[in-house]
Coordinates of C-alpha atoms in Angstrom, one line a residue:
M1 CA 8.9 -10.4 20.3
A2 CA 7.1 -7.2 19.3
R3 CA 5.3 -5.3 22.1
D4 CA 2.1 -5.7 20.1
V5 CA 0.7 -7.0 16.6
V6 CA -2.5 -5.6 15.1
Y7 CA -4.1 -6.9 11.9
G8 CA -5.9 -5.1 9.0
I9 CA -6.4 -5.3 5.3
A10 CA -3.3 -5.0 3.1
V11 CA -4.4 -2.7 0.1
S12 CA -1.0 -1.9 -1.4
A13 CA 1.8 -4.5 -1.2
G14 CA 5.1 -4.0 0.5
I15 CA 7.0 -3.8 3.7
S16 CA 8.3 -0.6 5.6
I17 CA 10.1 -0.2 8.8
G18 CA 10.0 3.2 10.5
K19 CA 8.7 5.4 13.2
A20 CA 5.1 6.0 13.7
F21 CA 3.6 9.5 13.1
F22 CA -0.3 10.1 13.8
I23 CA -2.5 12.6 12.2
N24 CA -6.2 12.9 12.7
R25 CA -5.9 10.9 16.0
T26 CA -8.4 13.3 17.6
S27 CA -11.4 11.2 16.2
R28 CA -10.6 8.8 19.0
R29 CA -10.3 11.5 21.6
H30 CA -12.9 11.2 24.4
I31 CA -15.7 13.6 23.7
P32 CA -17.2 14.7 27.1
R33 CA -20.9 14.7 27.3
E34 CA -21.1 18.2 28.4
T35 CA -24.3 20.1 28.7
I36 CA -24.6 23.8 28.1
P37 CA -27.0 26.4 29.3
A38 CA -29.7 27.6 26.9
S39 CA -28.0 30.9 26.4
R40 CA -25.0 29.3 24.9
A41 CA -26.7 27.1 22.3
E42 CA -26.3 29.7 19.5
Q43 CA -22.7 30.3 20.2
E44 CA -22.1 26.4 20.1
I45 CA -23.9 26.5 16.6
D46 CA -21.7 29.4 15.6
R47 CA -18.5 27.3 16.5
L48 CA -19.9 24.5 14.6
T49 CA -20.6 26.5 11.4
A50 CA -17.2 28.2 11.7
A51 CA -15.4 24.7 11.9
S52 CA -17.4 23.4 8.9
D53 CA -16.7 26.6 6.8
M54 CA -13.0 26.2 7.8
V55 CA -13.0 22.6 6.4
R56 CA -15.0 23.7 3.4
D57 CA -12.3 26.1 2.6
E58 CA -9.4 23.6 3.1
F59 CA -11.2 21.3 0.7
E60 CA -11.7 23.8 -2.0
A61 CA -7.9 24.9 -1.5
A62 CA -6.9 21.2 -1.7
R63 CA -9.2 20.9 -4.8
A64 CA -7.5 23.7 -6.5
K65 CA -4.0 22.3 -6.2
V66 CA -4.3 18.5 -6.9
P67 CA -1.1 17.3 -7.9
V68 CA -0.5 15.1 -11.0
E69 CA -0.2 11.9 -9.1
L70 CA -3.5 12.4 -7.4
R71 CA -5.5 14.0 -10.2
E72 CA -7.8 11.1 -10.5
H73 CA -8.9 11.7 -6.8
G74 CA -10.3 15.2 -7.5
A75 CA -13.8 13.7 -7.5
I76 CA -13.4 12.3 -4.0
I77 CA -12.6 15.9 -2.7
D78 CA -15.6 17.1 -4.6
S79 CA -17.8 14.4 -2.7
H80 CA -16.1 15.5 0.7
L81 CA -17.0 19.1 -0.3
M82 CA -20.6 18.1 -1.0
I83 CA -20.8 16.2 2.5
C84 CA -19.3 19.3 4.1
Q85 CA -22.1 21.4 2.5
D86 CA -24.9 18.8 3.0
P87 CA -27.3 20.5 5.6
K88 CA -28.4 17.0 6.8
L89 CA -25.3 16.6 8.9
M90 CA -24.8 20.1 10.1
L91 CA -28.5 20.7 10.4
A92 CA -28.9 17.4 12.6
A93 CA -26.1 18.6 14.8
A94 CA -27.4 22.2 15.2
T95 CA -30.9 20.8 16.1
R96 CA -29.3 18.6 18.7
I97 CA -27.5 21.5 20.2
R98 CA -30.8 23.5 20.5
E99 CA -33.0 20.7 21.7
R100 CA -30.7 18.9 24.1
L101 CA -28.3 21.7 25.0
I102 CA -25.1 20.0 24.4
T103 CA -21.7 21.0 23.1
A104 CA -21.0 21.2 19.2
E105 CA -18.5 18.3 19.7
W106 CA -21.0 16.0 21.3
A107 CA -23.7 16.9 19.0
L108 CA -21.6 16.3 15.9
E109 CA -20.4 13.0 17.2
Q110 CA -23.9 11.8 17.9
S111 CA -25.2 13.0 14.6
V112 CA -22.5 11.0 12.8
E113 CA -23.3 7.8 14.8
T114 CA -26.8 8.1 13.8
I115 CA -26.0 8.2 10.2
A116 CA -23.4 5.4 10.7
A117 CA -26.1 3.2 12.1
A118 CA -28.3 3.7 9.1
F119 CA -25.4 2.8 6.7
S120 CA -24.4 -0.2 8.8
A121 CA -27.8 -1.8 7.8
I122 CA -26.9 -1.7 4.1
D123 CA -25.8 -5.1 2.8
D124 CA -23.9 -3.8 -0.1
P125 CA -20.2 -3.4 1.1
Y126 CA -19.5 -0.6 -1.4
I127 CA -22.3 1.5 -0.2
R128 CA -21.6 0.7 3.4
E129 CA -18.1 1.9 3.1
R130 CA -19.2 5.3 1.9
I131 CA -19.9 6.1 5.7
Q132 CA -16.1 6.5 5.9
D133 CA -16.6 9.7 3.8
V134 CA -19.0 11.1 6.2
R135 CA -16.7 10.2 9.0
V136 CA -13.8 11.8 7.2
V137 CA -15.5 15.2 7.0
A138 CA -16.8 15.0 10.5
D139 CA -13.5 14.1 11.9
R140 CA -12.0 17.0 10.1
I141 CA -14.6 19.4 11.5
M142 CA -13.9 17.8 14.9
Q143 CA -10.2 18.6 14.8
R144 CA -11.0 22.1 14.2
L145 CA -13.5 22.3 17.1
L146 CA -11.1 20.7 19.3
G147 CA -8.2 22.8 18.1
G148 CA -5.7 20.0 17.3
Y149 CA -4.3 19.1 13.9
S150 CA -0.9 17.5 13.1
S151 CA 1.1 18.3 10.0
T152 CA 3.9 16.5 8.4
R153 CA 5.8 19.8 7.5
A154 CA 7.7 19.7 10.7
L155 CA 8.9 16.1 10.2
A156 CA 12.7 15.8 10.0
E157 CA 12.7 12.3 8.6
R158 CA 10.6 9.7 6.6
M159 CA 7.8 8.3 9.0
V160 CA 5.2 5.7 8.9
L161 CA 1.9 7.7 8.6
M162 CA -0.9 6.5 10.9
A163 CA -4.3 8.0 10.9
H164 CA -8.0 7.3 11.7
D165 CA -8.5 7.7 7.9
L166 CA -6.7 9.4 5.1
T167 CA -8.3 11.3 2.4
P168 CA -7.0 12.8 -1.0
A169 CA -7.3 16.3 0.8
D170 CA -5.2 14.9 3.6
A171 CA -2.7 13.6 1.1
I172 CA -2.4 16.9 -0.8
E173 CA -1.5 18.6 2.6
L174 CA 1.3 15.9 3.2
E175 CA 4.8 16.0 2.2
L176 CA 4.8 12.8 0.5
D177 CA 8.6 12.5 0.3
K178 CA 8.3 12.1 4.2
I179 CA 5.9 9.3 4.1
M180 CA 7.2 5.7 3.7
S181 CA 3.8 3.9 4.3
F182 CA 0.7 4.3 6.0
A183 CA -2.1 2.5 8.2
T184 CA -5.5 3.6 9.0
S185 CA -8.1 2.4 11.4
E186 CA -10.9 2.8 8.8
G187 CA -11.2 1.7 5.2
G188 CA -11.6 -1.3 3.1
K189 CA -10.4 -2.8 -0.3
T190 CA -12.8 -0.6 -2.2
S191 CA -12.5 2.4 0.0
H192 CA -11.2 5.7 -1.2
T193 CA -8.1 5.2 1.1
G194 CA -7.4 1.9 -0.5
I195 CA -7.4 3.4 -3.9
L196 CA -5.3 6.3 -2.6
A197 CA -2.7 3.9 -1.4
R198 CA -2.4 2.1 -4.6
S199 CA -2.2 5.3 -6.5
L200 CA 0.7 6.3 -4.2
Q201 CA 2.3 2.9 -4.6
I202 CA 3.4 2.9 -1.0
P203 CA 2.8 0.0 1.5
A204 CA -0.4 0.4 3.2
I205 CA -3.0 -1.4 5.4
V206 CA -6.4 -0.2 6.2
G207 CA -9.2 -1.2 8.6
V208 CA -6.6 -2.0 11.4
E209 CA -8.5 -2.8 14.6
G210 CA -6.8 -1.4 17.8
L211 CA -4.3 0.7 15.7
E212 CA -4.8 3.9 17.6
E213 CA -5.0 2.2 21.0
S214 CA -1.8 0.2 20.4
A215 CA 0.7 2.5 18.6
R216 CA 2.4 5.6 19.9
D217 CA 3.9 8.4 18.2
G218 CA 7.7 8.0 17.4
E219 CA 7.4 4.3 18.2
L220 CA 9.3 1.9 15.7
V221 CA 6.8 -0.3 13.7
I222 CA 7.1 -2.7 10.8
I223 CA 4.2 -2.4 8.3
D224 CA 3.8 -5.9 6.6
A225 CA 1.4 -5.1 3.9
L226 CA 2.0 -8.4 2.4
R227 CA 0.0 -10.1 5.1
G228 CA -1.8 -7.3 6.6
R229 CA -0.3 -7.0 9.9
I230 CA 1.7 -4.3 12.0
L231 CA 4.3 -5.2 14.5
I232 CA 4.7 -2.5 17.2
D233 CA 8.2 -2.0 18.9
P234 CA 9.5 -5.2 17.2
S235 CA 12.5 -7.2 18.4
E236 CA 15.9 -7.2 16.9
E237 CA 15.2 -10.5 15.4
E238 CA 12.0 -9.4 13.8
L239 CA 13.9 -6.4 12.4
A240 CA 16.4 -8.5 10.8
T241 CA 13.8 -10.9 9.4
Y242 CA 11.7 -8.2 7.9
S243 CA 14.6 -6.2 6.6
D244 CA 15.5 -9.2 4.5
L245 CA 11.9 -9.9 3.4
K246 CA 11.6 -6.1 2.5
Y247 CA 14.9 -6.3 0.4
Q248 CA 13.7 -9.5 -1.4
F249 CA 10.3 -8.1 -2.1
E250 CA 11.4 -4.9 -3.5
N251 CA 13.9 -6.6 -5.9
Y252 CA 10.9 -8.9 -6.8
Q253 CA 8.6 -5.9 -7.5
K254 CA 11.3 -4.1 -9.5
S255 CA 11.7 -7.2 -11.6
I256 CA 8.0 -8.0 -12.3
I257 CA 7.3 -4.3 -13.0
R258 CA 10.0 -3.9 -15.5
Q259 CA 8.4 -7.0 -17.3
C260 CA 4.7 -6.2 -16.8
K261 CA 4.3 -4.7 -20.3
L262 CA 5.5 -7.9 -21.9
P263 CA 2.8 -10.1 -23.2
G264 CA 1.3 -12.9 -21.2
E265 CA 2.9 -15.6 -23.2
T266 CA 4.3 -19.0 -22.3
V267 CA 7.9 -20.1 -23.1
D268 CA 6.5 -22.3 -26.0
G269 CA 4.5 -19.5 -27.5
F270 CA 0.8 -19.8 -25.9
R271 CA -0.6 -16.3 -25.6
L272 CA -3.0 -15.3 -22.7
E273 CA -4.8 -12.0 -22.8
I274 CA -4.4 -10.3 -19.5
Q275 CA -7.2 -7.8 -18.6
A276 CA -8.3 -6.1 -15.4
N277 CA -11.4 -6.0 -13.4
I278 CA -12.4 -2.5 -12.3
E279 CA -15.5 -0.7 -10.9
L280 CA -14.3 2.9 -10.9
A281 CA -12.8 5.0 -13.7
E282 CA -10.2 6.1 -11.1
E283 CA -8.6 2.6 -11.4
L284 CA -8.0 2.9 -15.2
Q285 CA -4.5 4.3 -14.8
S286 CA -3.5 1.4 -12.5
V287 CA -4.6 -1.0 -15.3
L288 CA -2.1 0.7 -17.7
D289 CA 0.6 1.1 -15.2
N290 CA 0.4 -2.7 -14.3
G291 CA 0.6 -3.9 -18.0
G292 CA -3.2 -4.6 -18.4
E293 CA -4.2 -5.4 -21.9
G294 CA -7.7 -3.9 -21.5
V295 CA -10.6 -4.1 -19.1
G296 CA -12.3 -7.5 -19.1
L297 CA -14.9 -6.6 -16.6
Y298 CA -16.1 -3.1 -15.8
R299 CA -18.7 -3.5 -13.1
T300 CA -21.1 -0.7 -14.3
E301 CA -23.6 -1.1 -11.2
Y302 CA -21.4 1.3 -9.1
A303 CA -22.5 4.3 -11.2
F304 CA -26.1 3.4 -10.1
L305 CA -25.3 2.5 -6.5
N306 CA -23.4 5.4 -5.1
R307 CA -25.7 8.3 -5.8
K308 CA -29.0 9.7 -4.6
Q309 CA -30.5 9.9 -8.1
P310 CA -30.1 7.2 -10.8
P311 CA -27.7 8.2 -13.5
T312 CA -28.9 9.6 -16.9
E313 CA -28.1 8.1 -20.2
E314 CA -25.7 11.0 -20.7
D315 CA -24.0 10.4 -17.4
L316 CA -23.3 6.8 -18.5
Y317 CA -22.4 7.6 -22.1
R318 CA -19.7 10.0 -20.8
E319 CA -18.4 7.5 -18.5
Y320 CA -18.3 4.7 -21.0
A321 CA -17.0 6.7 -23.9
T322 CA -14.1 8.1 -21.7
L323 CA -13.2 4.6 -20.7
A324 CA -13.3 3.3 -24.4
E325 CA -11.2 6.4 -25.6
R326 CA -8.6 6.0 -22.9
L327 CA -8.1 2.2 -23.5
A328 CA -8.4 2.2 -27.2
P329 CA -7.4 0.1 -29.1
A330 CA -7.5 -2.3 -26.2
K331 CA -10.9 -3.6 -25.3
V332 CA -13.3 -2.6 -22.4
T333 CA -16.0 -5.0 -21.6
L334 CA -19.0 -3.5 -19.9
R335 CA -21.1 -5.8 -17.9
T336 CA -24.6 -4.6 -17.8
L337 CA -26.2 -3.6 -14.5
D338 CA -25.9 -6.3 -11.9
V339 CA -28.1 -5.2 -9.1
G340 CA -30.5 -6.9 -6.8
A341 CA -29.9 -9.2 -3.8
D342 CA -27.4 -7.2 -1.7
K343 CA -26.8 -4.4 -4.2
M344 CA -29.8 -2.2 -4.3
M345 CA -30.0 1.2 -6.1
N346 CA -31.0 4.1 -3.9
S347 CA -33.9 4.9 -6.3
Q348 CA -35.3 1.4 -5.9
E349 CA -37.2 0.2 -2.9
K350 CA -35.5 -3.0 -1.5
L351 CA -37.1 -6.1 -2.6
D352 CA -38.6 -8.2 0.0
E353 CA -37.4 -11.6 -1.0
P354 CA -37.0 -14.6 1.1
N355 CA -33.8 -15.6 -0.8
P356 CA -32.4 -12.5 -2.5
A357 CA -29.4 -14.2 -3.8
L358 CA -31.5 -16.5 -5.7
G359 CA -34.0 -13.8 -6.6
L360 CA -34.4 -10.9 -8.8
R361 CA -30.8 -9.9 -9.6
G362 CA -28.4 -9.6 -12.6
I363 CA -30.2 -9.9 -16.0
R364 CA -33.4 -11.0 -14.3
Y365 CA -33.6 -7.5 -12.8
C366 CA -32.7 -5.8 -16.0
L367 CA -35.4 -7.7 -17.9
K368 CA -37.9 -6.8 -15.3
H369 CA -36.9 -3.0 -15.4
Q370 CA -36.5 -2.7 -19.1
D371 CA -36.5 1.0 -19.1
V372 CA -33.3 1.0 -17.0
F373 CA -31.8 -1.7 -19.1
R374 CA -32.5 -0.1 -22.3
M375 CA -31.3 3.4 -20.9
Q376 CA -27.9 1.6 -20.3
L377 CA -27.7 -0.3 -23.6
R378 CA -28.1 3.0 -25.4
A379 CA -25.4 4.6 -23.5
I380 CA -23.2 1.5 -24.1
L381 CA -23.9 1.4 -27.9
R382 CA -23.2 5.2 -28.3
A383 CA -20.0 4.7 -26.5
S384 CA -19.0 1.8 -28.8
V385 CA -18.0 4.2 -31.5
H386 CA -15.3 5.7 -29.2
G387 CA -13.1 2.6 -28.9
N388 CA -13.2 -1.2 -28.7
V389 CA -16.3 -1.8 -26.5
A390 CA -18.0 -5.1 -25.8
V391 CA -21.2 -5.8 -23.7
M392 CA -21.7 -8.6 -21.4
F393 CA -24.9 -9.9 -19.5
P394 CA -24.6 -11.2 -16.1
M395 CA -26.3 -14.1 -14.2
I396 CA -27.5 -15.8 -17.3
S397 CA -29.4 -19.1 -16.4
G398 CA -30.7 -20.1 -19.8
L399 CA -31.2 -19.6 -23.4
K400 CA -34.5 -17.6 -23.0
E401 CA -32.7 -14.9 -21.0
V402 CA -29.8 -14.4 -23.6
R403 CA -32.4 -14.1 -26.3
Q404 CA -34.4 -11.5 -24.4
A405 CA -31.4 -9.6 -23.6
R406 CA -30.4 -9.6 -27.2
Y407 CA -33.9 -8.5 -28.3
Q408 CA -33.7 -5.4 -26.1
L409 CA -30.3 -4.7 -27.6
N410 CA -31.8 -4.9 -31.0
L411 CA -34.7 -2.7 -30.1
V412 CA -32.1 -0.1 -29.0
R413 CA -30.3 -0.4 -32.1
Q414 CA -33.4 0.3 -34.1
E415 CA -34.1 3.5 -32.0
L416 CA -30.5 4.7 -32.7
D417 CA -30.9 4.0 -36.4
E418 CA -34.1 6.1 -36.6
Q419 CA -32.4 8.8 -34.7
G420 CA -29.5 8.7 -36.8
I421 CA -27.1 8.2 -33.8
P422 CA -24.0 6.2 -34.6
Y423 CA -22.8 3.0 -33.0
N424 CA -20.8 -0.2 -33.7
P425 CA -23.2 -2.6 -35.2
D426 CA -20.5 -5.4 -34.7
M427 CA -20.0 -4.8 -31.0
P428 CA -19.3 -8.0 -29.4
V429 CA -22.0 -9.6 -27.1
G430 CA -21.0 -11.9 -24.3
I431 CA -22.4 -13.5 -21.2
M432 CA -21.1 -14.4 -17.8
I433 CA -21.0 -18.1 -17.0
E434 CA -21.6 -18.2 -13.2
L435 CA -24.5 -20.4 -12.8
P436 CA -24.5 -24.3 -12.9
S437 CA -27.5 -24.2 -15.3
A438 CA -25.4 -21.9 -17.7
V439 CA -22.4 -24.5 -17.4
M440 CA -24.6 -27.5 -18.5
I441 CA -25.8 -25.8 -21.7
A442 CA -22.7 -24.0 -22.5
E443 CA -22.6 -25.6 -25.9
T444 CA -25.9 -24.1 -26.8
L445 CA -25.2 -20.8 -25.3
A446 CA -22.1 -20.6 -27.2
Q447 CA -24.2 -20.5 -30.5
E448 CA -25.9 -17.2 -29.3
V449 CA -23.0 -15.1 -28.3
D450 CA -19.6 -13.9 -29.2
F451 CA -17.7 -14.6 -26.0
F452 CA -18.0 -16.3 -22.4
S453 CA -16.5 -14.9 -19.3
I454 CA -16.6 -17.4 -16.4
G455 CA -17.3 -15.8 -13.1
T456 CA -15.7 -18.1 -10.6
N457 CA -16.7 -16.4 -7.5
D458 CA -20.4 -17.0 -7.9
L459 CA -19.9 -20.3 -9.8
I460 CA -18.3 -21.7 -6.7
Q461 CA -20.7 -20.5 -4.5
Y462 CA -23.8 -21.7 -6.4
S463 CA -22.3 -25.0 -7.4
L464 CA -21.3 -25.7 -3.8
G465 CA -24.4 -24.2 -2.3
I466 CA -22.5 -22.0 0.1
D467 CA -21.9 -18.3 1.0
R468 CA -18.2 -17.7 1.5
A469 CA -19.0 -14.7 3.8
N470 CA -21.0 -17.0 6.0
K471 CA -18.3 -18.0 8.8
H472 CA -20.1 -21.3 9.3
V473 CA -19.6 -22.6 5.8
S474 CA -16.8 -20.5 4.3
Y475 CA -14.5 -23.5 4.7
L476 CA -16.3 -25.2 1.9
Y477 CA -15.4 -22.4 -0.5
Q478 CA -13.0 -24.7 -2.7
P479 CA -11.8 -23.3 -5.9
L480 CA -10.3 -26.6 -6.9
H481 CA -13.3 -28.8 -5.9
P482 CA -13.4 -31.5 -8.5
A483 CA -16.9 -30.2 -9.5
I484 CA -15.5 -26.7 -10.0
V485 CA -12.5 -27.7 -12.1
R486 CA -14.6 -29.9 -14.3
S487 CA -17.3 -27.3 -14.8
I488 CA -14.8 -24.8 -15.9
K489 CA -13.1 -27.2 -18.3
Y490 CA -16.6 -28.2 -19.7
V491 CA -17.4 -24.5 -20.3
V492 CA -13.9 -23.9 -22.0
D493 CA -14.3 -26.9 -24.2
A494 CA -18.0 -26.0 -25.2
A495 CA -16.8 -22.4 -26.0
H496 CA -14.0 -23.5 -28.1
R497 CA -16.2 -26.0 -30.0
G498 CA -18.6 -23.2 -30.8
G499 CA -15.8 -21.0 -32.0
I500 CA -15.9 -18.3 -29.4
E501 CA -13.4 -17.1 -26.8
V502 CA -13.7 -17.7 -23.1
S503 CA -12.0 -16.0 -20.2
V504 CA -12.1 -16.2 -16.4
C505 CA -12.8 -13.1 -14.3
G506 CA -13.0 -14.5 -10.8
E507 CA -10.4 -14.5 -8.1
V508 CA -9.2 -18.0 -9.2
A509 CA -7.6 -16.3 -12.1
S510 CA -5.3 -14.3 -10.0
D511 CA -4.4 -17.2 -7.8
P512 CA -0.8 -18.3 -8.7
Y513 CA -1.7 -21.9 -7.7
C514 CA -4.8 -21.9 -10.0
I515 CA -3.6 -19.9 -13.1
P516 CA -1.5 -22.9 -14.5
I517 CA -4.6 -25.3 -14.3
L518 CA -6.7 -22.7 -16.1
M519 CA -3.8 -22.4 -18.7
G520 CA -3.8 -26.2 -19.0
M521 CA -7.5 -26.0 -20.1
Q522 CA -6.3 -23.4 -22.8
I523 CA -8.6 -20.5 -21.7
D524 CA -8.2 -17.4 -24.0
G525 CA -7.8 -14.8 -21.3
V526 CA -8.1 -13.8 -17.6
S527 CA -9.5 -10.5 -16.1
I528 CA -8.0 -9.7 -12.7
A529 CA -7.2 -7.0 -10.2
P530 CA -4.8 -4.6 -11.7
Q531 CA -2.3 -5.0 -9.1
A532 CA -2.3 -8.8 -9.6
I533 CA -1.3 -8.5 -13.2
P534 CA 2.6 -8.2 -13.1
G535 CA 2.8 -11.3 -10.8
I536 CA 0.4 -13.3 -12.9
K537 CA 2.2 -12.4 -15.9
R538 CA 5.4 -13.5 -14.5
I539 CA 4.2 -16.9 -13.8
I540 CA 2.9 -17.2 -17.2
R541 CA 5.9 -16.2 -18.7
Q542 CA 8.0 -19.0 -17.1
V543 CA 5.7 -22.1 -17.8
N544 CA 5.1 -24.2 -20.8
M545 CA 1.8 -25.6 -22.0
E546 CA 2.8 -29.3 -21.7
E547 CA 3.5 -28.8 -18.0
C548 CA 0.2 -26.9 -17.5
K549 CA -1.7 -29.6 -19.3
Q550 CA 0.1 -32.4 -17.2
L551 CA -0.9 -30.5 -13.9
L552 CA -4.5 -30.4 -15.2
R553 CA -4.4 -34.0 -15.9
D554 CA -3.2 -34.7 -12.5
V555 CA -5.9 -32.6 -11.0
L556 CA -8.7 -34.2 -13.0
S557 CA -7.4 -37.7 -11.9
H558 CA -8.2 -36.9 -8.2
A559 CA -11.6 -37.0 -6.7
T560 CA -11.2 -35.0 -3.4
V561 CA -10.3 -31.6 -2.7
S562 CA -7.5 -32.3 -0.2
K563 CA -5.6 -34.6 -2.8
I564 CA -6.0 -31.8 -5.4
N565 CA -4.8 -29.1 -3.2
R566 CA -1.8 -31.2 -2.0
K567 CA -0.7 -32.1 -5.6
V568 CA -1.2 -28.4 -6.6
R569 CA 0.8 -27.0 -3.7
Q570 CA 3.6 -29.5 -4.1
T571 CA 4.0 -28.8 -7.9
I572 CA 3.5 -24.9 -7.9
F573 CA 5.7 -24.4 -4.7
K574 CA 8.4 -26.4 -6.1
R575 CA 8.3 -24.6 -9.5
F576 CA 7.9 -21.0 -8.1
P577 CA 9.4 -20.8 -4.6
E578 CA 10.3 -17.2 -4.9
E579 CA 7.1 -15.8 -6.3
L580 CA 5.0 -17.6 -3.8
T581 CA 6.8 -16.1 -0.8
F582 CA 4.9 -13.1 -1.6
F583 CA 1.4 -14.5 -2.7
A584 CA -1.7 -15.4 -0.6
S585 CA -3.6 -18.2 -2.2
L586 CA -7.2 -19.1 -2.2
L587 CA -6.0 -22.6 -1.3
D588 CA -4.8 -21.3 2.0
Q589 CA -8.4 -21.6 3.0
D590 CA -8.1 -25.5 2.9
D591 CA -7.0 -27.4 5.9

């Protein structure tokens, strides 16, 4: 048995076996609560300023030599530079030194924790994770204050890199050919660390609790980035097991990557469009590398959420036009601003609502704040001449909302006509189907728009009346609940009767157990995480429609989740034993 096993979030799939090497570990070093005489205060502030200046110079140097494989992360280094130069952090620390007569290290740590406490109260996970950027900068300054920094330059062999956090600036200083994988204490799926790992295409686990306390430099570890765990000082038996699994997975990866540019087509010729869900332009390369046939869901709200001031029309136009140009002739579907509830813009005062998930969010927010909505629609229409752009409205509950949204779109078209600004007059307009009310009137809605996209994550939660983030009821999040399967099929049939296409953009679409059922309904496409595309394409290319339809008939014949899940597990595992070795499933939440 391994000496210890710690768990985190697997953000870049794979397995590696090697010796641990820590950098940036000083963040966990105990900072003594040392007071100083008043005469030393300015000296401590000078130390703090010098350390900050040193880090700023390092970031600027790193920014100037961003390698090709990290070129999309230049903006992240810019954001770290801005934090480094932001007077709030440094001024707060300097004020603490003067008023409390404490060391620069202690003042810096207290200032960061004050900022972290403010971030922790933010509901939106994307914004909440931005505290990691502040910590990254502060950790780097702290290392300079403490005089300790580890470099990979002296490494004589390839190692498993471990760190409190890892930034693009850190990565630029690394000799990547000496790094086989990495694990960090901080970070999440949408953190810069997670994006960095996927860009480097090496196994990685982030947000590992107890990593720095458990692992030691030079100790043998197994990084299991398929299941999100790290085995520290493994046994001979575990080494043998994971060596075999590593070999199998690498062969599997080579196989699916070789085929990822092939179309998502069944053996009997049914073609499914495989697109990607993304929220950052940095992810676009990953879409192309993994064989994505476009972007089926671009979450535009992140341009509004992660900044002090709201974006201008020009900001949005440049962002959307760049996406359209890089993807053309493939399609990019821009979902209009989906804020409200737990995703509040910095410029907006948080709404005081008793049930924000059922309140002013999605299209409701946009129709309430028409100035913001129309500004975004102008940017989308202007970008539409640069490629194959579609627009999609979220959180539609009824016909009136669709017509109001289209009315605003037409007003913007008239403005652009009057100003002589070009746009695509035939830009497709679609809606998200994610509320039970929209399901029930899908046939009517299909007469008003050009396409549907079924958002299964919200549809499941609103249909079953549960929040899957709530540990007390998350077990009720059942993708194959009979009501969910029948709802999706009802929408697909209504769309096709109305002569429009329908895709699925929730997590269900990237679940290997669920995709054959969706195919049995004859959906037209899916939009999933870029990294899931090769594996899902592989499954699609091995099935035929008749077996998918039969599986759907079997599922529809059962009235309970347990019977449906059992039937699906038996069928799919028997059909794809090799692929499912490496996949997690939403059905794993059952039982």
